[in-house]
């Protein structure tokens, strides 16, 4: 998972921290340090509930040349079981420390985004570590969607990879002939 400073939204990790005692210089210093640390010591794995959005394919799948991987959230031992839905609003989150855990505060901060991003219908896995690696089991993967413009070489690589995993479904993204939308067709 990337550090939050590598994400594409400039408002990512911005929040208003309610100071406990605004006149105490020690509290001011501690709160400023906390604000800086939250952003430096957090990582986010972003996913979406939509697989057909043209903008998402353009932005995150190399202009429709990449793939989209579908994951299951049913395994209680999987990292995907911890996924949480992003909320969209017009306002920067106001965070009260009030003896809450760092995990609760990090979730509150990084599960809020401006409504400009709501077309992504985003879900996130959040870690309080600056860089976090969690292996993904092949059993967490339920499907792969090939982009409309995937190269023959990349498609062949995906087909070869999937040949070892019969439980993973394969789909192909295709442009509709009648409207400005993408169709997801099952291949196997």
mmCIF file of N, CA and C in Angstrom, residues 40-116:
data_model
loop_
_atom_site.group_PDB
_atom_site.id
_atom_site.type_symbol
_atom_site.label_atom_id
_atom_site.label_comp_id
_atom_site.label_asym_id
_atom_site.label_seq_id
_atom_site.Cartn_x
_atom_site.Cartn_y
_atom_site.Cartn_z
ATOM 1 N N UNK A 40 2.483 11.146 7.354
ATOM 2 C CA UNK A 40 3.722 10.444 7.027
ATOM 3 C C UNK A 40 3.687 8.970 7.392
ATOM 4 N N UNK A 41 2.854 8.601 8.335
ATOM 5 C CA UNK A 41 2.864 7.235 8.856
ATOM 6 C C UNK A 41 1.603 6.452 8.530
ATOM 7 N N UNK A 42 0.929 6.793 7.435
ATOM 8 C CA UNK A 42 -0.286 6.077 7.051
ATOM 9 C C UNK A 42 -0.180 5.638 5.602
ATOM 10 N N UNK A 43 -0.802 4.511 5.302
ATOM 11 C CA UNK A 43 -0.853 4.042 3.918
ATOM 12 C C UNK A 43 -2.273 3.590 3.605
ATOM 13 N N UNK A 44 -2.623 3.670 2.317
ATOM 14 C CA UNK A 44 -3.989 3.429 1.877
ATOM 15 C C UNK A 44 -3.984 2.525 0.648
ATOM 16 N N UNK A 45 -4.849 1.518 0.645
ATOM 17 C CA UNK A 45 -5.092 0.681 -0.522
ATOM 18 C C UNK A 45 -6.499 1.013 -0.983
ATOM 19 N N UNK A 46 -6.617 1.650 -2.143
ATOM 20 C CA UNK A 46 -7.904 2.117 -2.656
ATOM 21 C C UNK A 46 -8.473 1.150 -3.677
ATOM 22 N N UNK A 47 -9.774 0.887 -3.551
ATOM 23 C CA UNK A 47 -10.485 0.014 -4.474
ATOM 24 C C UNK A 47 -11.812 0.688 -4.827
ATOM 25 N N UNK A 48 -12.497 0.131 -5.800
ATOM 26 C CA UNK A 48 -13.772 0.706 -6.226
ATOM 27 C C UNK A 48 -14.809 -0.388 -6.366
ATOM 28 N N UNK A 49 -16.076 -0.008 -6.167
ATOM 29 C CA UNK A 49 -17.156 -0.972 -6.364
ATOM 30 C C UNK A 49 -17.644 -0.979 -7.804
ATOM 31 N N UNK A 50 -17.117 -0.107 -8.651
ATOM 32 C CA UNK A 50 -17.547 -0.064 -10.051
ATOM 33 C C UNK A 50 -16.426 -0.543 -10.975
ATOM 34 N N UNK A 51 -16.809 -1.314 -11.971
ATOM 35 C CA UNK A 51 -15.819 -1.838 -12.913
ATOM 36 C C UNK A 51 -16.044 -1.330 -14.337
ATOM 37 N N UNK A 52 -17.026 -0.504 -14.536
ATOM 38 C CA UNK A 52 -17.427 -0.082 -15.873
ATOM 39 C C UNK A 52 -17.184 1.406 -16.147
ATOM 40 N N UNK A 53 -16.676 2.142 -15.200
ATOM 41 C CA UNK A 53 -16.544 3.586 -15.339
ATOM 42 C C UNK A 53 -15.410 3.947 -16.300
ATOM 43 N N UNK A 54 -15.726 4.687 -17.343
ATOM 44 C CA UNK A 54 -14.760 5.042 -18.382
ATOM 45 C C UNK A 54 -13.603 5.850 -17.799
ATOM 46 N N UNK A 55 -13.897 6.795 -16.917
ATOM 47 C CA UNK A 55 -12.837 7.610 -16.300
ATOM 48 C C UNK A 55 -11.898 6.768 -15.453
ATOM 49 N N UNK A 56 -12.459 5.812 -14.719
ATOM 50 C CA UNK A 56 -11.617 4.951 -13.882
ATOM 51 C C UNK A 56 -10.657 4.138 -14.748
ATOM 52 N N UNK A 57 -11.156 3.603 -15.849
ATOM 53 C CA UNK A 57 -10.295 2.846 -16.763
ATOM 54 C C UNK A 57 -9.218 3.750 -17.350
ATOM 55 N N UNK A 58 -9.573 4.990 -17.665
ATOM 56 C CA UNK A 58 -8.588 5.923 -18.239
ATOM 57 C C UNK A 58 -7.534 6.326 -17.208
ATOM 58 N N UNK A 59 -7.964 6.617 -15.983
ATOM 59 C CA UNK A 59 -7.042 7.105 -14.951
ATOM 60 C C UNK A 59 -6.192 6.015 -14.315
ATOM 61 N N UNK A 60 -6.787 4.860 -14.034
ATOM 62 C CA UNK A 60 -6.118 3.860 -13.201
ATOM 63 C C UNK A 60 -5.716 2.584 -13.940
ATOM 64 N N UNK A 61 -6.096 2.458 -15.204
ATOM 65 C CA UNK A 61 -5.755 1.239 -15.954
ATOM 66 C C UNK A 61 -5.067 1.611 -17.269
ATOM 67 N N UNK A 62 -4.197 2.601 -17.184
ATOM 68 C CA UNK A 62 -3.341 2.955 -18.326
ATOM 69 C C UNK A 62 -4.150 3.164 -19.610
ATOM 70 N N UNK A 63 -5.161 4.031 -19.517
ATOM 71 C CA UNK A 63 -6.007 4.347 -20.680
ATOM 72 C C UNK A 63 -6.616 3.098 -21.315
ATOM 73 N N UNK A 64 -7.191 2.266 -20.484
ATOM 74 C CA UNK A 64 -7.917 1.058 -20.902
ATOM 75 C C UNK A 64 -7.002 -0.070 -21.359
ATOM 76 N N UNK A 65 -5.682 0.061 -21.139
ATOM 77 C CA UNK A 65 -4.737 -0.984 -21.545
ATOM 78 C C UNK A 65 -4.408 -1.948 -20.403
ATOM 79 N N UNK A 66 -4.889 -1.669 -19.225
ATOM 80 C CA UNK A 66 -4.577 -2.491 -18.059
ATOM 81 C C UNK A 66 -5.667 -3.490 -17.741
ATOM 82 N N UNK A 67 -5.694 -3.897 -16.480
ATOM 83 C CA UNK A 67 -6.690 -4.861 -16.005
ATOM 84 C C UNK A 67 -7.348 -4.328 -14.738
ATOM 85 N N UNK A 68 -8.475 -4.912 -14.415
ATOM 86 C CA UNK A 68 -9.183 -4.644 -13.163
ATOM 87 C C UNK A 68 -9.304 -5.990 -12.457
ATOM 88 N N UNK A 69 -8.911 -6.037 -11.199
ATOM 89 C CA UNK A 69 -8.967 -7.281 -10.429
ATOM 90 C C UNK A 69 -10.122 -7.199 -9.432
ATOM 91 N N UNK A 70 -10.935 -8.236 -9.422
ATOM 92 C CA UNK A 70 -12.082 -8.323 -8.530
ATOM 93 C C UNK A 70 -11.696 -9.175 -7.321
ATOM 94 N N UNK A 71 -11.997 -8.661 -6.121
ATOM 95 C CA UNK A 71 -11.643 -9.358 -4.882
ATOM 96 C C UNK A 71 -12.895 -9.718 -4.093
ATOM 97 N N UNK A 72 -12.788 -10.761 -3.313
ATOM 98 C CA UNK A 72 -13.850 -11.146 -2.389
ATOM 99 C C UNK A 72 -13.563 -10.517 -1.027
ATOM 100 N N UNK A 73 -14.619 -10.119 -0.338
ATOM 101 C CA UNK A 73 -14.469 -9.582 1.023
ATOM 102 C C UNK A 73 -15.041 -10.556 2.051
ATOM 103 N N UNK A 74 -15.297 -11.787 1.645
ATOM 104 C CA UNK A 74 -15.966 -12.766 2.521
ATOM 105 C C UNK A 74 -15.044 -13.511 3.473
ATOM 106 N N UNK A 75 -13.755 -13.587 3.177
ATOM 107 C CA UNK A 75 -12.827 -14.346 4.019
ATOM 108 C C UNK A 75 -12.448 -13.513 5.255
ATOM 109 N N UNK A 76 -12.826 -13.944 6.463
ATOM 110 C CA UNK A 76 -12.527 -13.151 7.666
ATOM 111 C C UNK A 76 -11.028 -13.037 7.971
ATOM 112 N N UNK A 77 -10.197 -13.893 7.367
ATOM 113 C CA UNK A 77 -8.750 -13.837 7.594
ATOM 114 C C UNK A 77 -8.024 -13.006 6.534
ATOM 115 N N UNK A 78 -8.755 -12.457 5.597
ATOM 116 C CA UNK A 78 -8.174 -11.701 4.492
ATOM 117 C C UNK A 78 -8.074 -10.218 4.827
ATOM 118 N N UNK A 79 -7.099 -9.560 4.232
ATOM 119 C CA UNK A 79 -6.987 -8.105 4.372
ATOM 120 C C UNK A 79 -8.236 -7.413 3.836
ATOM 121 N N UNK A 80 -8.935 -8.028 2.883
ATOM 122 C CA UNK A 80 -10.126 -7.416 2.287
ATOM 123 C C UNK A 80 -11.320 -7.424 3.228
ATOM 124 N N UNK A 81 -11.222 -8.172 4.288
ATOM 125 C CA UNK A 81 -12.292 -8.186 5.289
ATOM 126 C C UNK A 81 -12.292 -6.887 6.111
ATOM 127 N N UNK A 82 -11.198 -6.138 6.051
ATOM 128 C CA UNK A 82 -11.090 -4.885 6.817
ATOM 129 C C UNK A 82 -11.471 -3.659 5.981
ATOM 130 N N UNK A 83 -11.949 -3.860 4.778
ATOM 131 C CA UNK A 83 -12.245 -2.758 3.860
ATOM 132 C C UNK A 83 -13.391 -1.891 4.394
ATOM 133 N N UNK A 84 -13.270 -0.574 4.156
ATOM 134 C CA UNK A 84 -14.290 0.364 4.628
ATOM 135 C C UNK A 84 -14.640 1.340 3.507
ATOM 136 N N UNK A 85 -15.884 1.761 3.492
ATOM 137 C CA UNK A 85 -16.381 2.640 2.437
ATOM 138 C C UNK A 85 -16.000 4.095 2.692
ATOM 139 N N UNK A 86 -15.580 4.771 1.637
ATOM 140 C CA UNK A 86 -15.248 6.196 1.708
ATOM 141 C C UNK A 86 -16.547 7.003 1.700
ATOM 142 N N UNK A 87 -16.559 8.064 2.499
ATOM 143 C CA UNK A 87 -17.686 8.993 2.535
ATOM 144 C C UNK A 87 -17.273 10.274 1.807
ATOM 145 N N UNK A 88 -18.211 10.860 1.083
ATOM 146 C CA UNK A 88 -17.923 12.065 0.310
ATOM 147 C C UNK A 88 -18.722 13.234 0.888
ATOM 148 N N UNK A 89 -18.049 14.389 0.997
ATOM 149 C CA UNK A 89 -18.735 15.568 1.536
ATOM 150 C C UNK A 89 -18.090 16.829 0.979
ATOM 151 N N UNK A 90 -18.665 17.938 1.333
ATOM 152 C CA UNK A 90 -18.143 19.242 0.898
ATOM 153 C C UNK A 90 -17.125 19.806 1.887
ATOM 154 N N UNK A 91 -17.061 19.226 3.075
ATOM 155 C CA UNK A 91 -16.264 19.816 4.146
ATOM 156 C C UNK A 91 -15.094 18.931 4.561
ATOM 157 N N UNK A 92 -14.007 19.586 4.903
ATOM 158 C CA UNK A 92 -12.838 18.901 5.447
ATOM 159 C C UNK A 92 -13.216 18.340 6.818
ATOM 160 N N UNK A 93 -12.828 17.095 7.127
ATOM 161 C CA UNK A 93 -13.214 16.518 8.419
ATOM 162 C C UNK A 93 -12.650 17.290 9.614
ATOM 163 N N UNK A 94 -13.469 17.415 10.629
ATOM 164 C CA UNK A 94 -13.044 18.018 11.898
ATOM 165 C C UNK A 94 -12.791 16.857 12.861
ATOM 166 N N UNK A 95 -11.559 16.756 13.331
ATOM 167 C CA UNK A 95 -11.149 15.610 14.129
ATOM 168 C C UNK A 95 -10.928 16.040 15.581
ATOM 169 N N UNK A 96 -11.590 15.347 16.489
ATOM 170 C CA UNK A 96 -11.414 15.536 17.930
ATOM 171 C C UNK A 96 -10.613 14.351 18.447
ATOM 172 N N UNK A 97 -9.502 14.626 19.094
ATOM 173 C CA UNK A 97 -8.673 13.508 19.594
ATOM 174 C C UNK A 97 -9.369 12.770 20.732
ATOM 175 N N UNK A 98 -9.818 13.454 21.721
ATOM 176 C CA UNK A 98 -10.623 12.896 22.812
ATOM 177 C C UNK A 98 -10.297 11.452 23.199
ATOM 178 N N UNK A 99 -9.043 11.161 23.435
ATOM 179 C CA UNK A 99 -8.612 9.828 23.884
ATOM 180 C C UNK A 99 -9.017 8.695 22.939
ATOM 181 N N UNK A 100 -9.206 9.002 21.672
ATOM 182 C CA UNK A 100 -9.516 7.952 20.689
ATOM 183 C C UNK A 100 -8.220 7.339 20.191
ATOM 184 N N UNK A 101 -8.313 6.106 19.729
ATOM 185 C CA UNK A 101 -7.118 5.428 19.235
ATOM 186 C C UNK A 101 -6.657 6.055 17.922
ATOM 187 N N UNK A 102 -5.380 5.894 17.627
ATOM 188 C CA UNK A 102 -4.850 6.388 16.361
ATOM 189 C C UNK A 102 -5.586 5.750 15.187
ATOM 190 N N UNK A 103 -5.932 4.475 15.294
ATOM 191 C CA UNK A 103 -6.645 3.776 14.213
ATOM 192 C C UNK A 103 -7.985 4.439 13.938
ATOM 193 N N UNK A 104 -8.725 4.797 14.974
ATOM 194 C CA UNK A 104 -10.017 5.472 14.794
ATOM 195 C C UNK A 104 -9.837 6.823 14.104
ATOM 196 N N UNK A 105 -8.812 7.554 14.506
ATOM 197 C CA UNK A 105 -8.568 8.871 13.913
ATOM 198 C C UNK A 105 -8.109 8.757 12.458
ATOM 199 N N UNK A 106 -7.222 7.808 12.193
ATOM 200 C CA UNK A 106 -6.739 7.601 10.822
ATOM 201 C C UNK A 106 -7.909 7.222 9.916
ATOM 202 N N UNK A 107 -8.777 6.341 10.388
ATOM 203 C CA UNK A 107 -9.955 5.971 9.596
ATOM 204 C C UNK A 107 -10.822 7.188 9.309
ATOM 205 N N UNK A 108 -11.063 8.009 10.329
ATOM 206 C CA UNK A 108 -11.903 9.194 10.136
ATOM 207 C C UNK A 108 -11.298 10.139 9.100
ATOM 208 N N UNK A 109 -10.003 10.300 9.140
ATOM 209 C CA UNK A 109 -9.321 11.215 8.223
ATOM 210 C C UNK A 109 -9.307 10.675 6.796
ATOM 211 N N UNK A 110 -8.947 9.409 6.627
ATOM 212 C CA UNK A 110 -8.734 8.870 5.287
ATOM 213 C C UNK A 110 -9.952 8.170 4.689
ATOM 214 N N UNK A 111 -11.064 8.203 5.383
ATOM 215 C CA UNK A 111 -12.305 7.691 4.802
ATOM 216 C C UNK A 111 -13.243 8.826 4.417
ATOM 217 N N UNK A 112 -12.693 10.021 4.285
ATOM 218 C CA UNK A 112 -13.459 11.194 3.870
ATOM 219 C C UNK A 112 -12.770 11.874 2.702
ATOM 220 N N UNK A 113 -13.548 12.168 1.661
ATOM 221 C CA UNK A 113 -13.016 12.846 0.480
ATOM 222 C C UNK A 113 -14.054 13.838 -0.038
ATOM 223 N N UNK A 114 -13.602 14.757 -0.868
ATOM 224 C CA UNK A 114 -14.508 15.706 -1.489
ATOM 225 C C UNK A 114 -15.454 14.980 -2.457
ATOM 226 N N UNK A 115 -16.627 15.549 -2.641
ATOM 227 C CA UNK A 115 -17.628 14.943 -3.533
ATOM 228 C C UNK A 115 -17.171 14.884 -4.988
ATOM 229 N N UNK A 116 -16.143 15.627 -5.340
ATOM 230 C CA UNK A 116 -15.627 15.568 -6.710
ATOM 231 C C UNK A 116 -15.186 14.152 -7.085
#
